[in-house]
PDB file of C-alpha atoms in Angstrom:
ATOM      1  CA  UNK F 262     109.551 110.905 101.069  1.00 73.00           C
ATOM      2  CA  UNK F 263     109.385 112.732 104.265  1.00 75.00           C
ATOM      3  CA  UNK F 264     112.188 114.827 105.837  1.00 72.00           C
ATOM      4  CA  UNK F 265     112.845 112.338 108.433  1.00 76.00           C
ATOM      5  CA  UNK F 266     113.415 109.455 105.851  1.00 76.00           C
ATOM      6  CA  UNK F 267     110.062 107.907 106.252  1.00 80.00           C
ATOM      7  CA  UNK F 268     108.071 107.077 102.939  1.00 81.00           C
ATOM      8  CA  UNK F 269     104.495 108.503 102.835  1.00 83.00           C
ATOM      9  CA  UNK F 270     102.119 107.127 100.223  1.00 84.00           C
ATOM     10  CA  UNK F 271      98.654 108.998  99.854  1.00 87.00           C
ATOM     11  CA  UNK F 272      95.714 108.478  97.599  1.00 86.00           C
ATOM     12  CA  UNK F 273      92.439 110.314  97.659  1.00 87.00           C
ATOM     13  CA  UNK F 274      89.283 111.157  96.035  1.00 87.00           C
ATOM     14  CA  UNK F 275      86.986 113.970  95.862  1.00 88.00           C
ATOM     15  CA  UNK F 276      83.332 114.339  94.430  1.00 86.00           C
ATOM     16  CA  UNK F 277      82.983 115.505  90.904  1.00 84.00           C
ATOM     17  CA  UNK F 278      85.370 115.811  87.895  1.00 81.00           C
ATOM     18  CA  UNK F 279      87.192 118.423  85.992  1.00 84.00           C
ATOM     19  CA  UNK F 280      88.990 121.516  86.899  1.00 90.00           C
ATOM     20  CA  UNK F 281      87.032 122.371  90.213  1.00 89.00           C
ATOM     21  CA  UNK F 282      87.647 118.859  91.479  1.00 86.00           C
ATOM     22  CA  UNK F 283      91.176 118.777  90.538  1.00 86.00           C
ATOM     23  CA  UNK F 284      91.602 122.238  92.284  1.00 91.00           C
ATOM     24  CA  UNK F 285      90.115 120.711  95.584  1.00 91.00           C
ATOM     25  CA  UNK F 286      92.372 117.872  95.393  1.00 88.00           C
ATOM     26  CA  UNK F 287      95.379 119.894  94.984  1.00 90.00           C
ATOM     27  CA  UNK F 288      94.464 121.866  98.010  1.00 92.00           C
ATOM     28  CA  UNK F 289      93.854 118.780  99.936  1.00 92.00           C
ATOM     29  CA  UNK F 290      97.116 117.248  98.836  1.00 89.00           C
ATOM     30  CA  UNK F 291      99.089 120.285  99.760  1.00 90.00           C
ATOM     31  CA  UNK F 292      97.340 120.506 103.226  1.00 91.00           C
ATOM     32  CA  UNK F 293      98.202 116.806 103.681  1.00 88.00           C
ATOM     33  CA  UNK F 294     101.884 117.321 102.762  1.00 87.00           C
ATOM     34  CA  UNK F 295     102.178 120.185 105.157  1.00 88.00           C
ATOM     35  CA  UNK F 296     100.816 118.163 108.088  1.00 87.00           C
ATOM     36  CA  UNK F 297     102.822 115.098 107.139  1.00 85.00           C
ATOM     37  CA  UNK F 298     106.118 116.933 107.137  1.00 84.00           C
ATOM     38  CA  UNK F 299     105.541 117.833 110.808  1.00 85.00           C
ATOM     39  CA  UNK F 300     105.921 114.120 111.575  1.00 81.00           C
ATOM     40  CA  UNK F 301     102.501 113.297 112.955  1.00 84.00           C
ATOM     41  CA  UNK F 302     101.071 109.997 112.713  1.00 90.00           C
ATOM     42  CA  UNK F 303      98.465 109.248 109.961  1.00 93.00           C
ATOM     43  CA  UNK F 304      95.409 109.569 112.059  1.00 93.00           C
ATOM     44  CA  UNK F 305      96.519 113.075 113.419  1.00 92.00           C
ATOM     45  CA  UNK F 306      97.113 114.157 109.731  1.00 92.00           C
ATOM     46  CA  UNK F 307      93.632 112.878 108.964  1.00 93.00           C
ATOM     47  CA  UNK F 308      92.166 114.950 111.713  1.00 93.00           C
ATOM     48  CA  UNK F 309      93.924 118.007 110.525  1.00 93.00           C
ATOM     49  CA  UNK F 310      92.935 117.395 106.974  1.00 92.00           C
ATOM     50  CA  UNK F 311      89.295 116.961 107.889  1.00 93.00           C
ATOM     51  CA  UNK F 312      89.240 120.339 109.729  1.00 93.00           C
ATOM     52  CA  UNK F 313      90.786 121.921 106.598  1.00 93.00           C
ATOM     53  CA  UNK F 314      88.140 120.187 104.397  1.00 93.00           C
ATOM     54  CA  UNK F 315      85.368 121.574 106.698  1.00 93.00           C
ATOM     55  CA  UNK F 316      86.219 125.072 105.245  1.00 92.00           C
ATOM     56  CA  UNK F 317      87.105 124.161 101.649  1.00 92.00           C
ATOM     57  CA  UNK F 318      84.220 124.298  99.211  1.00 91.00           C
ATOM     58  CA  UNK F 319      83.952 121.159  97.325  1.00 88.00           C
ATOM     59  CA  UNK F 320      85.810 119.100  99.882  1.00 89.00           C
ATOM     60  CA  UNK F 321      82.958 117.757 101.757  1.00 86.00           C
ATOM     61  CA  UNK F 322      83.123 113.890 102.028  1.00 86.00           C
ATOM     62  CA  UNK F 323      86.385 113.651 100.206  1.00 92.00           C
ATOM     63  CA  UNK F 324      88.265 110.648 101.151  1.00 91.00           C
ATOM     64  CA  UNK F 325      92.036 109.648 101.562  1.00 92.00           C
ATOM     65  CA  UNK F 326      94.061 106.674 102.495  1.00 93.00           C
ATOM     66  CA  UNK F 327      97.760 107.131 103.738  1.00 91.00           C
ATOM     67  CA  UNK F 328     100.479 104.713 104.587  1.00 90.00           C
ATOM     68  CA  UNK F 329     103.854 105.867 106.321  1.00 89.00           C
ATOM     69  CA  UNK F 330     106.599 103.290 106.255  1.00 86.00           C
ATOM     70  CA  UNK F 331     109.348 103.425 108.773  1.00 85.00           C
ATOM     71  CA  UNK F 332     111.675 100.349 108.981  1.00 80.00           C
ATOM     72  CA  UNK F 333     109.703  97.351 108.603  1.00 85.00           C
ATOM     73  CA  UNK F 334     106.756  98.959 110.442  1.00 89.00           C
ATOM     74  CA  UNK F 335     103.846 100.789 108.230  1.00 92.00           C
ATOM     75  CA  UNK F 336     101.226 102.855 110.018  1.00 93.00           C
ATOM     76  CA  UNK F 337      98.063 103.810 107.985  1.00 95.00           C
ATOM     77  CA  UNK F 338      94.774 105.402 108.144  1.00 95.00           C
ATOM     78  CA  UNK F 339      91.807 105.401 105.844  1.00 94.00           C
ATOM     79  CA  UNK F 340      89.355 108.383 106.007  1.00 93.00           C
ATOM     80  CA  UNK F 341      86.270 107.009 104.155  1.00 91.00           C
ATOM     81  CA  UNK F 342      88.546 105.557 101.450  1.00 90.00           C
ATOM     82  CA  UNK F 343      89.024 101.816 100.462  1.00 89.00           C
ATOM     83  CA  UNK F 344      91.426 100.283 102.913  1.00 90.00           C
ATOM     84  CA  UNK F 345      95.201  99.614 102.020  1.00 90.00           C
ATOM     85  CA  UNK F 346      95.626  96.103 100.449  1.00 86.00           C
ATOM     86  CA  UNK F 347      98.472  94.018 101.614  1.00 87.00           C
ATOM     87  CA  UNK F 348     100.041  91.127  99.682  1.00 83.00           C
ATOM     88  CA  UNK F 349     102.544  89.039 101.627  1.00 86.00           C
ATOM     89  CA  UNK F 350     105.559  87.162 100.061  1.00 85.00           C
ATOM     90  CA  UNK F 351     103.581  83.987 100.321  1.00 87.00           C
ATOM     91  CA  UNK F 352     100.994  85.609  98.009  1.00 81.00           C
ATOM     92  CA  UNK F 353      98.211  85.792 100.696  1.00 84.00           C
ATOM     93  CA  UNK F 354      96.287  89.205 100.810  1.00 83.00           C
ATOM     94  CA  UNK F 355      94.711  91.158 103.473  1.00 88.00           C
ATOM     95  CA  UNK F 356      92.695  94.464 103.580  1.00 89.00           C
ATOM     96  CA  UNK F 357      94.110  96.449 106.386  1.00 94.00           C
ATOM     97  CA  UNK F 358      91.074  97.575 108.291  1.00 93.00           C
ATOM     98  CA  UNK F 359      92.436  98.827 111.695  1.00 93.00           C
ATOM     99  CA  UNK F 360      92.837 102.511 110.547  1.00 91.00           C
ATOM    100  CA  UNK F 361      89.403 103.002 109.118  1.00 92.00           C
ATOM    101  CA  UNK F 362      87.441 106.172 109.712  1.00 93.00           C
ATOM    102  CA  UNK F 363      84.720 108.381 107.976  1.00 94.00           C
ATOM    103  CA  UNK F 364      85.176 110.583 105.096  1.00 93.00           C
ATOM    104  CA  UNK F 365      86.861 114.120 105.699  1.00 93.00           C
ATOM    105  CA  UNK F 366      84.650 116.980 107.006  1.00 91.00           C
ATOM    106  CA  UNK F 367      82.330 114.476 108.790  1.00 89.00           C
ATOM    107  CA  UNK F 368      84.103 114.003 112.131  1.00 80.00           C
ATOM    108  CA  UNK F 369      87.501 115.070 113.624  1.00 69.00           C
ATOM    109  CA  UNK F 370      87.584 112.368 116.436  1.00 73.00           C
ATOM    110  CA  UNK F 371      86.920 109.226 114.486  1.00 84.00           C
ATOM    111  CA  UNK F 372      90.417 108.495 112.879  1.00 92.00           C
ATOM    112  CA  UNK F 373      92.688 105.784 114.123  1.00 93.00           C
ATOM    113  CA  UNK F 374      96.152 104.775 113.135  1.00 94.00           C
ATOM    114  CA  UNK F 375      96.447 101.026 112.116  1.00 96.00           C
ATOM    115  CA  UNK F 376      99.872  99.343 112.303  1.00 96.00           C
ATOM    116  CA  UNK F 377     101.348  96.355 110.574  1.00 95.00           C
ATOM    117  CA  UNK F 378     105.018  94.813 110.294  1.00 93.00           C
ATOM    118  CA  UNK F 379     105.937  94.183 106.766  1.00 89.00           C
ATOM    119  CA  UNK F 380     107.945  91.133 105.833  1.00 89.00           C
ATOM    120  CA  UNK F 381     110.608  91.616 103.099  1.00 85.00           C
ATOM    121  CA  UNK F 382     108.898  91.336  99.697  1.00 80.00           C
ATOM    122  CA  UNK F 383     105.530  92.454 101.001  1.00 83.00           C
ATOM    123  CA  UNK F 384     103.518  94.858  98.572  1.00 81.00           C
ATOM    124  CA  UNK F 385     101.211  97.476  99.893  1.00 85.00           C
ATOM    125  CA  UNK F 386      98.630  98.948  97.467  1.00 82.00           C
ATOM    126  CA  UNK F 387      96.505 102.108  98.035  1.00 84.00           C
ATOM    127  CA  UNK F 388      93.978 102.667  95.154  1.00 78.00           C
ATOM    128  CA  UNK F 389      90.631 104.563  94.579  1.00 73.00           C
ATOM    129  CA  UNK F 390      87.206 103.124  93.968  1.00 67.00           C
ATOM    130  CA  UNK F 391      88.028 103.446  90.266  1.00 61.00           C
ATOM    131  CA  UNK F 392      90.318 100.312  90.470  1.00 60.00           C
ATOM    132  CA  UNK F 393      87.119  98.288  92.184  1.00 57.00           C
ATOM    133  CA  UNK F 394      84.771  99.672  89.440  1.00 57.00           C
ATOM    134  CA  UNK F 395      86.895  98.746  86.501  1.00 58.00           C
ATOM    135  CA  UNK F 396      88.783  95.727  87.763  1.00 56.00           C
ATOM    136  CA  UNK F 397      86.206  94.209  90.343  1.00 57.00           C
ATOM    137  CA  UNK F 398      88.594  91.709  91.959  1.00 61.00           C
ATOM    138  CA  UNK F 399      91.271  93.462  93.784  1.00 59.00           C
ATOM    139  CA  UNK F 400      92.934  90.176  94.988  1.00 59.00           C
ATOM    140  CA  UNK F 401      93.434  89.351  91.422  1.00 62.00           C
ATOM    141  CA  UNK F 402      94.634  92.870  90.691  1.00 59.00           C
ATOM    142  CA  UNK F 403      97.312  92.606  93.242  1.00 58.00           C
ATOM    143  CA  UNK F 404      98.098  89.067  92.699  1.00 57.00           C
ATOM    144  CA  UNK F 405      98.667  89.340  89.041  1.00 57.00           C
ATOM    145  CA  UNK F 406     102.041  90.892  88.202  1.00 46.00           C
ATOM    146  CA  UNK F 407     101.400  94.179  90.146  1.00 52.00           C
ATOM    147  CA  UNK F 408     104.473  95.715  88.276  1.00 52.00           C
ATOM    148  CA  UNK F 409     102.363  96.052  85.150  1.00 52.00           C
ATOM    149  CA  UNK F 410     100.012  98.330  87.105  1.00 49.00           C
ATOM    150  CA  UNK F 411     102.291 100.224  89.252  1.00 45.00           C
ATOM    151  CA  UNK F 412     105.628  99.868  87.200  1.00 48.00           C
ATOM    152  CA  UNK F 413     109.220  99.650  88.648  1.00 47.00           C
ATOM    153  CA  UNK F 414     110.644 102.333  90.611  1.00 43.00           C
ATOM    154  CA  UNK F 415     114.090 102.844  92.134  1.00 39.00           C
ATOM    155  CA  UNK F 416     114.852 102.015  95.577  1.00 43.00           C
ATOM    156  CA  UNK F 417     114.899 104.819  97.978  1.00 39.00           C
ATOM    157  CA  UNK F 418     118.372 106.346  98.783  1.00 36.00           C
ATOM    158  CA  UNK F 419     120.470 104.096 101.063  1.00 33.00           C
ATOM    159  CA  UNK F 420     119.965 106.316 104.230  1.00 33.00           C
ATOM    160  CA  UNK F 421     116.294 105.005 104.340  1.00 36.00           C
ATOM    161  CA  UNK F 422     116.117 102.128 106.785  1.00 35.00           C
ATOM    162  CA  UNK F 423     113.128 100.785 104.823  1.00 38.00           C
ATOM    163  CA  UNK F 424     114.266  99.905 101.521  1.00 36.00           C
ATOM    164  CA  UNK F 425     111.118 100.220  99.281  1.00 40.00           C
ATOM    165  CA  UNK F 426     109.992 100.867  95.733  1.00 40.00           C
ATOM    166  CA  UNK F 427     107.140 103.107  95.370  1.00 41.00           C
ATOM    167  CA  UNK F 428     105.216 104.964  92.539  1.00 40.00           C
ATOM    168  CA  UNK F 429     102.043 106.883  92.248  1.00 40.00           C
ATOM    169  CA  UNK F 430     100.320 106.613  88.858  1.00 40.00           C
ATOM    170  CA  UNK F 431      97.495 108.909  87.786  1.00 39.00           C
ATOM    171  CA  UNK F 432      95.939 109.617  84.380  1.00 34.00           C
ATOM    172  CA  UNK F 433      97.968 106.735  82.938  1.00 41.00           C
ATOM    173  CA  UNK F 434      96.339 104.070  80.925  1.00 44.00           C
ATOM    174  CA  UNK F 435      96.594 100.795  83.178  1.00 47.00           C
ATOM    175  CA  UNK F 436      96.123  97.504  81.456  1.00 50.00           C
ATOM    176  CA  UNK F 437      92.545  96.399  81.700  1.00 51.00           C
ATOM    177  CA  UNK F 438      91.466  99.392  83.869  1.00 46.00           C
ATOM    178  CA  UNK F 439      91.716 102.612  81.909  1.00 47.00           C
ATOM    179  CA  UNK F 440      92.622 106.067  82.610  1.00 44.00           C
ATOM    180  CA  UNK F 441      92.628 108.316  85.740  1.00 51.00           C
ATOM    181  CA  UNK F 442      92.833 105.503  88.351  1.00 53.00           C
ATOM    182  CA  UNK F 443      95.409 106.658  90.894  1.00 61.00           C
ATOM    183  CA  UNK F 444      97.291 103.813  92.595  1.00 65.00           C
ATOM    184  CA  UNK F 445     100.201 104.011  94.949  1.00 69.00           C
ATOM    185  CA  UNK F 446     102.398 101.047  95.930  1.00 67.00           C
ATOM    186  CA  UNK F 447     105.346 100.147  98.089  1.00 69.00           C
ATOM    187  CA  UNK F 448     107.312  96.958  98.370  1.00 67.00           C
ATOM    188  CA  UNK F 449     109.386  96.021 101.249  1.00 71.00           C
ATOM    189  CA  UNK F 450     112.760  94.911 100.174  1.00 69.00           C
TER     190      UNK F 450
END
């Protein structure tokens, strides 16, 4: 949760595995959080993170997807990352493509912020390519009881105008998928 009451969900990926990759991801996460706390839109945060990644060994072509929820509106961007997936209350799904841009450290000027108004009961899913590699069918992934993947989470405190549940899972065994598949989700209440 951001200092102004908005909710920010972020999922990213770096090239490689092990301690070095985890260290790079940790630095990118901290840089993203510092920028997000300033209240900038997702595209501005992606530009800032891209400039940071240019100077960080091991961060070349890292990817990130971010969604910021404020009231019923969600803004989002995807820097080379799979796009957010939206499941509406009627069960229909849509990949949110408007905020797409290149991976980090490729171009600072190509990031855009997409916008969507969420109906109560909508579910937004941010995920890594590990979900695609292991599950293959994202529509089935989000249509099948999503709570089995992301788990329930408490509502945000009452001062938040966008009532949502959110959780980020990493290094947890997800049914039918396996370990180390970061997923972040929010549900409009």
